[in-house]
Amino acid sequence: MAKNIFIEIAKVPFKINSGYRCPLHNKNVGGVSNSSHMNIPCNAADIATKDSSTRYKILEALYEVGFTRVGIGETFVHCDTDKLKSQRVCWTYY
Ligand SMILES: [Zn+2]
């Protein structure tokens, strides 16, 4: 059985700030025009990170389960499984 990424690996709650966005909402929040948040089915999420320790645990868990696309904002971590985009990348939003 697959491990629960929140409970068994990161051991911190994952508060999702953003999942699927319709094109208008994506535009309103300043998302890039080809944002993975607009994919159907959605394969992107922004996870709130309240401090550096939480950010580390979330990143560690994402890498452990195989995420290869991660973005780091000041208060969140983006992750997606968009196979049409570059893999093994970690970008910033600031
Ligand atoms: Zn995102």
PDB file of N, CA, C and O and ligand atoms in Angstrom, residues 21 37 44-46 76 78-79 93, ligand 1:
ATOM      1  N   ARG A  21      -7.298  25.743 -11.410  1.00  0.00           N
ATOM      2  CA  ARG A  21      -7.725  27.115 -11.682  1.00  0.00           C
ATOM      3  C   ARG A  21      -8.326  27.155 -13.080  1.00  0.00           C
ATOM      4  O   ARG A  21      -7.705  26.663 -14.040  1.00  0.00           O
ATOM      5  N   HIS A  37      -1.786  24.486 -13.351  1.00  0.00           N
ATOM      6  CA  HIS A  37      -3.001  24.544 -12.530  1.00  0.00           C
ATOM      7  C   HIS A  37      -4.266  24.511 -13.391  1.00  0.00           C
ATOM      8  O   HIS A  37      -5.350  24.282 -12.877  1.00  0.00           O
ATOM      9  N   ALA A  44      -1.509  19.895 -10.454  1.00  0.00           N
ATOM     10  CA  ALA A  44      -0.656  20.878  -9.788  1.00  0.00           C
ATOM     11  C   ALA A  44      -1.292  21.300  -8.473  1.00  0.00           C
ATOM     12  O   ALA A  44      -2.516  21.328  -8.352  1.00  0.00           O
ATOM     13  N   ALA A  45      -0.444  21.622  -7.518  1.00  0.00           N
ATOM     14  CA  ALA A  45      -0.936  22.116  -6.232  1.00  0.00           C
ATOM     15  C   ALA A  45       0.085  23.066  -5.631  1.00  0.00           C
ATOM     16  O   ALA A  45       1.295  22.896  -5.830  1.00  0.00           O
ATOM     17  N   ASP A  46      -0.418  24.073  -4.920  1.00  0.00           N
ATOM     18  CA  ASP A  46       0.431  24.953  -4.121  1.00  0.00           C
ATOM     19  C   ASP A  46       0.159  24.628  -2.661  1.00  0.00           C
ATOM     20  O   ASP A  46      -0.986  24.696  -2.205  1.00  0.00           O
ATOM     21  N   PHE A  76       4.705  29.328   0.029  1.00  0.00           N
ATOM     22  CA  PHE A  76       4.128  28.092  -0.502  1.00  0.00           C
ATOM     23  C   PHE A  76       5.167  27.331  -1.321  1.00  0.00           C
ATOM     24  O   PHE A  76       6.201  27.891  -1.718  1.00  0.00           O
ATOM     25  N   HIS A  78       5.040  24.973  -4.800  1.00  0.00           N
ATOM     26  CA  HIS A  78       4.262  24.459  -5.930  1.00  0.00           C
ATOM     27  C   HIS A  78       4.823  23.095  -6.307  1.00  0.00           C
ATOM     28  O   HIS A  78       6.039  22.894  -6.292  1.00  0.00           O
ATOM     29  N   CYS A  79       3.940  22.171  -6.684  1.00  0.00           N
ATOM     30  CA  CYS A  79       4.393  20.909  -7.253  1.00  0.00           C
ATOM     31  C   CYS A  79       3.408  20.511  -8.343  1.00  0.00           C
ATOM     32  O   CYS A  79       2.234  20.874  -8.291  1.00  0.00           O
ATOM     33  N   TYR A  93       9.694  31.892  -7.097  1.00  0.00           N
ATOM     34  CA  TYR A  93       8.699  32.880  -7.518  1.00  0.00           C
ATOM     35  C   TYR A  93       9.056  34.270  -7.000  1.00  0.00           C
ATOM     36  O   TYR A  93       8.208  35.137  -6.937  1.00  0.00           O
TER      37      TYR A  93
HETATM   38 ZN    ZN B   1       1.369  26.427  -8.399  1.00  0.00          ZN
END
